mmCIF file of C-alpha atoms in Angstrom:
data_model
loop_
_atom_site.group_PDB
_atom_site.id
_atom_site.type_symbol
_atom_site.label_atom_id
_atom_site.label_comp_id
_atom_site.label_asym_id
_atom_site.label_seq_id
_atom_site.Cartn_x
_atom_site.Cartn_y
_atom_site.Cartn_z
ATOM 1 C CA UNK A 9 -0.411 -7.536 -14.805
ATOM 2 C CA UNK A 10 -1.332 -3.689 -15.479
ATOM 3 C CA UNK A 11 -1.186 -1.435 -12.521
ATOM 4 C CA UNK A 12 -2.136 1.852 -11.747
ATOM 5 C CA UNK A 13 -0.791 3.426 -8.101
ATOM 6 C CA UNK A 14 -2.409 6.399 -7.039
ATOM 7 C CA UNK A 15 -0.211 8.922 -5.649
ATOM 8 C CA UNK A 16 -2.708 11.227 -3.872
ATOM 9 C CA UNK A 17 -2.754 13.644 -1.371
ATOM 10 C CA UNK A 18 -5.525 13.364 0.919
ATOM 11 C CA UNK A 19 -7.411 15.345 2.806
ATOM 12 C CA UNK A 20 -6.959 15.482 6.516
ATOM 13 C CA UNK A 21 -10.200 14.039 8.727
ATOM 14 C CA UNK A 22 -12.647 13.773 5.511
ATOM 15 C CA UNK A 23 -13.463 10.139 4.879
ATOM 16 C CA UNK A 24 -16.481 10.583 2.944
ATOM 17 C CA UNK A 25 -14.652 13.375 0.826
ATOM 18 C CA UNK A 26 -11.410 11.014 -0.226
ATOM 19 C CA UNK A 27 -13.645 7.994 -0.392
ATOM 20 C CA UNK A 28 -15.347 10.042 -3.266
ATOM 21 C CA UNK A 29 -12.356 11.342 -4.558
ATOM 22 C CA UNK A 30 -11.185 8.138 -4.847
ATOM 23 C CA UNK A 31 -14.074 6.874 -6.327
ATOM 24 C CA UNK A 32 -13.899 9.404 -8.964
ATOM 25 C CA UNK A 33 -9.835 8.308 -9.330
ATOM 26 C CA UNK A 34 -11.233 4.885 -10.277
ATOM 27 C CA UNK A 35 -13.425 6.211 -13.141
ATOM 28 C CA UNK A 36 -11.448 8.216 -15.170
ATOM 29 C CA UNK A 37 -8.265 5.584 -14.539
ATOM 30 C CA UNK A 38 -10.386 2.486 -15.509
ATOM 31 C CA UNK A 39 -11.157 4.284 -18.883
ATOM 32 C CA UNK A 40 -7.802 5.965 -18.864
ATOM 33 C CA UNK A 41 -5.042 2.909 -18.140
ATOM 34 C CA UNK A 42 -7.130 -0.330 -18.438
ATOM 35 C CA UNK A 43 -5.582 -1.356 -14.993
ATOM 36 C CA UNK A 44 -5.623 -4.799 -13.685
ATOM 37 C CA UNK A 45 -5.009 -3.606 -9.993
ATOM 38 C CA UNK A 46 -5.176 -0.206 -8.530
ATOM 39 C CA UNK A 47 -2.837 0.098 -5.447
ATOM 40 C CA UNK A 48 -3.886 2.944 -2.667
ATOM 41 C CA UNK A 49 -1.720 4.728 -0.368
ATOM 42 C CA UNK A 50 -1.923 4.411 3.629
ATOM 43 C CA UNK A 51 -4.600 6.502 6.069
ATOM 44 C CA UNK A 52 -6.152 7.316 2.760
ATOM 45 C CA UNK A 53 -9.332 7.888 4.244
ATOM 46 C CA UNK A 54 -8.088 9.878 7.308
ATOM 47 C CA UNK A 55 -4.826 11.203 7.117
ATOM 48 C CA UNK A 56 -2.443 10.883 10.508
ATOM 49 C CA UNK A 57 -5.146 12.975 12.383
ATOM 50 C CA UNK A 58 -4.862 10.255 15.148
ATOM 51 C CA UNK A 59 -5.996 12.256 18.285
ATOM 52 C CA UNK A 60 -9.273 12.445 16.079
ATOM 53 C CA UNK A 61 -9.501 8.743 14.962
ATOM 54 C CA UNK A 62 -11.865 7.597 17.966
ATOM 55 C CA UNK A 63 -14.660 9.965 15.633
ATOM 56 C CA UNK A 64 -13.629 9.344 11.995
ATOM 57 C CA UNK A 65 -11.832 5.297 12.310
ATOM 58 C CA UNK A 66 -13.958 2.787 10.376
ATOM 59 C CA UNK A 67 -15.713 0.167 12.558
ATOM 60 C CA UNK A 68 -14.652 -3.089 11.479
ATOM 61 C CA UNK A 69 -14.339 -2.089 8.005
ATOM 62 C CA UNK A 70 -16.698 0.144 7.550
ATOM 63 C CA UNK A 71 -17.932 1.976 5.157
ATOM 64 C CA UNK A 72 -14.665 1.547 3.702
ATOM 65 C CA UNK A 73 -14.153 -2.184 3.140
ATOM 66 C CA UNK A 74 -17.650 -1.773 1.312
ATOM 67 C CA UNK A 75 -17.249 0.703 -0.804
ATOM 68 C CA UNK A 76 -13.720 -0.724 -2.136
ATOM 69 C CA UNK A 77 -15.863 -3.906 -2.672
ATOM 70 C CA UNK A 78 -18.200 -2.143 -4.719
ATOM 71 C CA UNK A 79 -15.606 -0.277 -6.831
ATOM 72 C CA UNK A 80 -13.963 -3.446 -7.639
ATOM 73 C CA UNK A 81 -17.113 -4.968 -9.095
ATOM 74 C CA UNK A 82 -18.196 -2.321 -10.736
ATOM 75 C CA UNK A 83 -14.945 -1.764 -12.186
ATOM 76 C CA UNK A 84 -13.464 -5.677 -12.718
ATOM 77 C CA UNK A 85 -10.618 -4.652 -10.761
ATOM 78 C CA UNK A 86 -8.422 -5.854 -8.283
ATOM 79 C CA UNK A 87 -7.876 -3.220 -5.205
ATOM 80 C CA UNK A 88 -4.838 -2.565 -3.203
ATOM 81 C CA UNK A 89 -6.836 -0.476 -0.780
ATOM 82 C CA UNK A 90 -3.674 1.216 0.980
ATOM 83 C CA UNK A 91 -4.743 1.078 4.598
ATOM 84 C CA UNK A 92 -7.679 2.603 6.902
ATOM 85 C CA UNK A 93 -8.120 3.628 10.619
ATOM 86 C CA UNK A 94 -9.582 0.280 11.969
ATOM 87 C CA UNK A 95 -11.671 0.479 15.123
ATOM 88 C CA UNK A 96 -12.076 -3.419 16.194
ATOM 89 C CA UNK A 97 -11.407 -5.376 19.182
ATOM 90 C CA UNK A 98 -11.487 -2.577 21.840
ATOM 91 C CA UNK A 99 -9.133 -0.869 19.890
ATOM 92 C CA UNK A 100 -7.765 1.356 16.504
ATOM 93 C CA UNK A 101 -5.725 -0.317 14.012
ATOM 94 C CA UNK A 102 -3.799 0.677 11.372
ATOM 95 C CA UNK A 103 -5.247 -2.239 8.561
ATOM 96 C CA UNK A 104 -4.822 -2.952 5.219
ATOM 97 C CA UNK A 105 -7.568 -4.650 2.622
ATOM 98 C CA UNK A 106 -7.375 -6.189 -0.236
ATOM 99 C CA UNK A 107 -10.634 -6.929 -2.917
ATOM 100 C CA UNK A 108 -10.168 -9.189 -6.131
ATOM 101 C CA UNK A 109 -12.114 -8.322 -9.089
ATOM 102 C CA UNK A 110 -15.365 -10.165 -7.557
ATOM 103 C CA UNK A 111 -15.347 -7.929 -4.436
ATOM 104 C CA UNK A 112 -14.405 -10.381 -1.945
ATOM 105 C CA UNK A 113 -11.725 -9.818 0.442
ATOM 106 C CA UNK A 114 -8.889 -11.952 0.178
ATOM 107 C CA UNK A 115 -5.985 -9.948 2.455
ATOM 108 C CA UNK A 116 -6.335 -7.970 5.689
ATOM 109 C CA UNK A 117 -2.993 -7.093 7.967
ATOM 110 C CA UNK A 118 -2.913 -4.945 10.615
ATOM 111 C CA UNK A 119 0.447 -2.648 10.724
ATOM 112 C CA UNK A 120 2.825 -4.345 13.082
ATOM 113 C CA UNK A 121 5.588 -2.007 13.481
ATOM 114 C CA UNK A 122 3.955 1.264 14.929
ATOM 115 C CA UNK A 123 6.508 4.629 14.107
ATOM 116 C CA UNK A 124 7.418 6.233 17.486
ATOM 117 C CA UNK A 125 8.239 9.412 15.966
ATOM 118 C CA UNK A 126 4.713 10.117 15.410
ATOM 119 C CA UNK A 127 3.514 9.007 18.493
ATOM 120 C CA UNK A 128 1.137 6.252 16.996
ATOM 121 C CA UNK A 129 1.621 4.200 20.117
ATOM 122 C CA UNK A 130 -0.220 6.422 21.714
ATOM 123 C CA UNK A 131 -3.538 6.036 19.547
ATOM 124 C CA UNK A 132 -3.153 2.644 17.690
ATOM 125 C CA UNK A 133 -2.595 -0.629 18.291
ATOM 126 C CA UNK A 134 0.072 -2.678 16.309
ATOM 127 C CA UNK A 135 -1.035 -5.825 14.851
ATOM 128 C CA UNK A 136 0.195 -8.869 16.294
ATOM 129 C CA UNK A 137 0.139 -11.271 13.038
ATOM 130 C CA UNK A 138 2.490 -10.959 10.529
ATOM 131 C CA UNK A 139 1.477 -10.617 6.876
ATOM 132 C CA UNK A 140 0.642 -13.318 4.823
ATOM 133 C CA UNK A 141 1.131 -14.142 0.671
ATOM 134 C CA UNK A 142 -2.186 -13.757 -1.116
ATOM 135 C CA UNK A 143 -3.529 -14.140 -4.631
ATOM 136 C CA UNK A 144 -4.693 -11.652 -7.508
ATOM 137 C CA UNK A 145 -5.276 -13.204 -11.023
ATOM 138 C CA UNK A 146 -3.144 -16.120 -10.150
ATOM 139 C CA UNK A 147 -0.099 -13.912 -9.173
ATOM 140 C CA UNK A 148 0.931 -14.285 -4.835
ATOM 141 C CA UNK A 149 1.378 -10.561 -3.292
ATOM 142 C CA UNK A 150 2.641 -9.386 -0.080
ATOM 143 C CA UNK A 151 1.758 -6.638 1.881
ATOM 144 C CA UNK A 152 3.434 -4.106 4.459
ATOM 145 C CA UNK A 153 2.297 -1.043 5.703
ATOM 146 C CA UNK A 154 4.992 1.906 5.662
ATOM 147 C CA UNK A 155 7.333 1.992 8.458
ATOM 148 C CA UNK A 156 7.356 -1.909 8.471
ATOM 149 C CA UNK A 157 9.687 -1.602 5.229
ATOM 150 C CA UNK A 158 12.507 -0.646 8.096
ATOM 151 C CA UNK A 159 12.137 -4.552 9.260
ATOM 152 C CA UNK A 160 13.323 -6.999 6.785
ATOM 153 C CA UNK A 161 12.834 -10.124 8.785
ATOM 154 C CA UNK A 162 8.642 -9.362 7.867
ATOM 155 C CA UNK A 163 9.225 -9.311 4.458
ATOM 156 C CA UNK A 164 11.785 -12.588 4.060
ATOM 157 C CA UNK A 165 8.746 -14.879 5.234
ATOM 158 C CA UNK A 166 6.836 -13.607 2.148
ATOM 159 C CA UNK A 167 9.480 -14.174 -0.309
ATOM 160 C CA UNK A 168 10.041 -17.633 1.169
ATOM 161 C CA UNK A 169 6.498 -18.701 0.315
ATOM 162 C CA UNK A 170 6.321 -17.303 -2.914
ATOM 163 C CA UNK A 171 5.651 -13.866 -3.164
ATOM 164 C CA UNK A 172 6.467 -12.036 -6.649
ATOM 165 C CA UNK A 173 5.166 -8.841 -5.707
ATOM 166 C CA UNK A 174 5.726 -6.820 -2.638
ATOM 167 C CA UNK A 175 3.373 -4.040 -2.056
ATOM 168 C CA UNK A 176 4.280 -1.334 0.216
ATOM 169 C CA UNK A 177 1.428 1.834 1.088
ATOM 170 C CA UNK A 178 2.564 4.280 3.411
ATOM 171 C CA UNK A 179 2.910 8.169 4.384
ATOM 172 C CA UNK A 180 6.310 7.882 4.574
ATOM 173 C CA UNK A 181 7.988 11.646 5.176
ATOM 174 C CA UNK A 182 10.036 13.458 2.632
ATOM 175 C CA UNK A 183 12.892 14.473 5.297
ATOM 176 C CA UNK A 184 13.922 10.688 4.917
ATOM 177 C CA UNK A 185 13.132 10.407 1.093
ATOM 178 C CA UNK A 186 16.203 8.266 0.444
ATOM 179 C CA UNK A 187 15.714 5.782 3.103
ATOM 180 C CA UNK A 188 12.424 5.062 1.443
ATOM 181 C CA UNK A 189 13.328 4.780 -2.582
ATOM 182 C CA UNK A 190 16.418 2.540 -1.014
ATOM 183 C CA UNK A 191 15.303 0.333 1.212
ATOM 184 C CA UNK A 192 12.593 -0.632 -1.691
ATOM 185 C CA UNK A 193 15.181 -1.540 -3.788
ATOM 186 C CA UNK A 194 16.922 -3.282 -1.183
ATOM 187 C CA UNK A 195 14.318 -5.520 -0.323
ATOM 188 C CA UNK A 196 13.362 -6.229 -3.901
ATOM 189 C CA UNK A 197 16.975 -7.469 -4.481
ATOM 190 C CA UNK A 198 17.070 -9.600 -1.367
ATOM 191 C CA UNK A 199 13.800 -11.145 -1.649
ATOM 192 C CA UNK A 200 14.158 -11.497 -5.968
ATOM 193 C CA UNK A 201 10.478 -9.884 -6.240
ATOM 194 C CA UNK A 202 9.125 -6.850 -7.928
ATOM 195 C CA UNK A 203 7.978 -3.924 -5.340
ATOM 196 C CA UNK A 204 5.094 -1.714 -6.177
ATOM 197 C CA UNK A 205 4.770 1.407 -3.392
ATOM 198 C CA UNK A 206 2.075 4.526 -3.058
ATOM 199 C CA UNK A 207 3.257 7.152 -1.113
ATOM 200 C CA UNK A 208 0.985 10.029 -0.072
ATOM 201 C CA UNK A 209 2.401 13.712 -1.315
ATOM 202 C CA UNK A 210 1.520 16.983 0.662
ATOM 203 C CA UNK A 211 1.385 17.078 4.233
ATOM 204 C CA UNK A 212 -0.195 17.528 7.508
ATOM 205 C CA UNK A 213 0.937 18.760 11.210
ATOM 206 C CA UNK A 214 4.192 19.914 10.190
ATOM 207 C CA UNK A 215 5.295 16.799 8.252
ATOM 208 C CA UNK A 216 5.862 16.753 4.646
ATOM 209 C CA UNK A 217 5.072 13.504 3.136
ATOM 210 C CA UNK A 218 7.686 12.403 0.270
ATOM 211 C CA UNK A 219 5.588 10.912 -2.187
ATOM 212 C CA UNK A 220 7.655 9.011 -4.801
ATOM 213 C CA UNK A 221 5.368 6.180 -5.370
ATOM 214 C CA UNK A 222 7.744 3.740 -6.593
ATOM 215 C CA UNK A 223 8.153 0.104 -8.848
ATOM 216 C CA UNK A 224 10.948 -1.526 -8.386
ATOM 217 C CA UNK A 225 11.823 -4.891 -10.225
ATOM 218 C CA UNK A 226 13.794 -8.252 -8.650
ATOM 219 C CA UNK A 227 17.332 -6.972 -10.085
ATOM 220 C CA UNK A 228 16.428 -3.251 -8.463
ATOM 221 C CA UNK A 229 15.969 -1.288 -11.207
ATOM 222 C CA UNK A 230 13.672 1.208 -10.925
ATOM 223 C CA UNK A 231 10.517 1.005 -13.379
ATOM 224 C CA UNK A 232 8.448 3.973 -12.579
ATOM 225 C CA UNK A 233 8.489 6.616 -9.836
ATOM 226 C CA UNK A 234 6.580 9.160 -8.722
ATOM 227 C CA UNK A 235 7.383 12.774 -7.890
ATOM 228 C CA UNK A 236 8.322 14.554 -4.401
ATOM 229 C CA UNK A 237 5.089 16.579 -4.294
ATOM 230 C CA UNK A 238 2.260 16.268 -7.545
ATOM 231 C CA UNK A 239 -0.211 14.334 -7.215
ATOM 232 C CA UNK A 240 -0.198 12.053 -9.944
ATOM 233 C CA UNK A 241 -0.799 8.030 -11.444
ATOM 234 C CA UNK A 242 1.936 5.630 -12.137
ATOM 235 C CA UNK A 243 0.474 3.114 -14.868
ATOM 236 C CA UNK A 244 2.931 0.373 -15.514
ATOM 237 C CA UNK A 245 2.918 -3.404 -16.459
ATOM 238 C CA UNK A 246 4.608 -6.078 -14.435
ATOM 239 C CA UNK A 247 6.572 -9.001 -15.982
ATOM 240 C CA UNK A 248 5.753 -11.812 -13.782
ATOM 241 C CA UNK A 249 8.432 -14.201 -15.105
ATOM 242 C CA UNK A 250 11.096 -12.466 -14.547
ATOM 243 C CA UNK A 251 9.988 -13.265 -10.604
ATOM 244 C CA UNK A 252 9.244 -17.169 -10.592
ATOM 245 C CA UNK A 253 8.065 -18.348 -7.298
ATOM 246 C CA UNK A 254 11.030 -20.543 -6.067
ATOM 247 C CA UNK A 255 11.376 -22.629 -2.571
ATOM 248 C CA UNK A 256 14.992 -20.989 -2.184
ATOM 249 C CA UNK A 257 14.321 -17.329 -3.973
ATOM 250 C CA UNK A 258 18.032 -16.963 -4.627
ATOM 251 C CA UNK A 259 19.485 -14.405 -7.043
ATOM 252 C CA UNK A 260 21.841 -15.457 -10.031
ATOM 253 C CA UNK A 261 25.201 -14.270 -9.274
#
């Protein structure tokens, strides 16, 4: 499987704008890379501008779960689409979709572990199911949203039932850079599965966001990685076999 991550920066409390932006990403990358799947980063339509996300959130989905429908159709792509400022059930969630190549929605999680440092507690609400393995092209993906990388015990579920491919989207800050780029590779030697990160660059209210968008494969080794701060596209191909789905996922010591 071919995949392009887009390591973007995004534009603080614009929607429409980075919806179009990434709209135009899609374009040029379809012609440019051939991709199979195109993986987003997190808050990609909003940015962390949370005391504002009552205004600019999505309601259930929308526009945004529509318009990354659309793109994969148009396109014959599966989407990654990062994450989105959720308003649903009386209140704003922190969700992650994912489209298949038809445009149908085949993944949605809600960010469990909320990241007290940025006082997202205080505007979001943390999902209270954990993530679950889903398909693309025959391949089973799991998904976690940023800070939830810190907490294995979500991610050793996925492994369990089969996941090859561990996708992580996030604005993860660059003052803790190497707690992000290791605890990827950490958790794709663990779980014996390929991880496949994007990672916002620039930043916003005084926080620098690290980018180093990141593929890491089952033995750790590091495939492709992004920069600290350009804005850029990782297109790389994924050996599937080299991560078997297996009942016991143990590594061959």
């Amino acid at each position: 499987m071919k995949f392009s991550i887009y390591q973007m920066d995004i534009i603080p409390g614009s929607p429409e704008q980075n919806r179009q932006r990434v709209a135009d990403w899609i374009e040029q990358d379809v012609k440019n890379n051939q991709p199979d799947t195109v993986v987003l980063p997190e808050m990609w339509t909003t940015a962390y501008t949370l005391p504002e996300l009552d205004v600019l959130a999505d309601v259930d989905g929308h526009p945004t779960i529509p318009f990354l429908q659309e793109q994969a159709k148009k396109h014959h792509i599966n989407i990654i689409g990062g994450s989105i400022a959720n308003k649903k059930d009386g209140g704003i969630y922190n969700t992650a979709v994912v489209v298949n190549r038809k445009g149908e929605v085949v993944s949605k999680y809600d960010k469990a572990h909320l990241v007290p440092m940025l006082n997202e507690h205080k505007f979001l609400t943390g999902g209270q199911v954990a993530p679950e393995v889903f398909e693309l092209d025959g391949l089973k993906f799991g998904l976690i949203i940023c800070y939830d990388l810190r907490f294995p015990e979500l991610i050793r579920p996925l492994a369990l039932e089969g996941a090859q491919v561990l996708s992580v989207v996030a604005e993860w800050p660059s003052a803790r850079v190497n707690h992000w780029r290791t605890l990827q590779i950490a958790r794709a030697i663990e779980n014996q599965m390929y991880v496949v990160s994007s990672n916002r660059i620039g930043s916003y209210d005084g926080t620098e966001f690290a980018g180093h968008s990141i593929a890491v494969d089952p033995w750790g080794d590091v495939l492709a990685e992004g920069s600290l701060d350009q804005e850029e596209v990782l297109s790389l191909s994924l050996d599937l076999e080299k991560s078997r789905p297996s009942p016991k996922r143990r590594a061959d010591f």
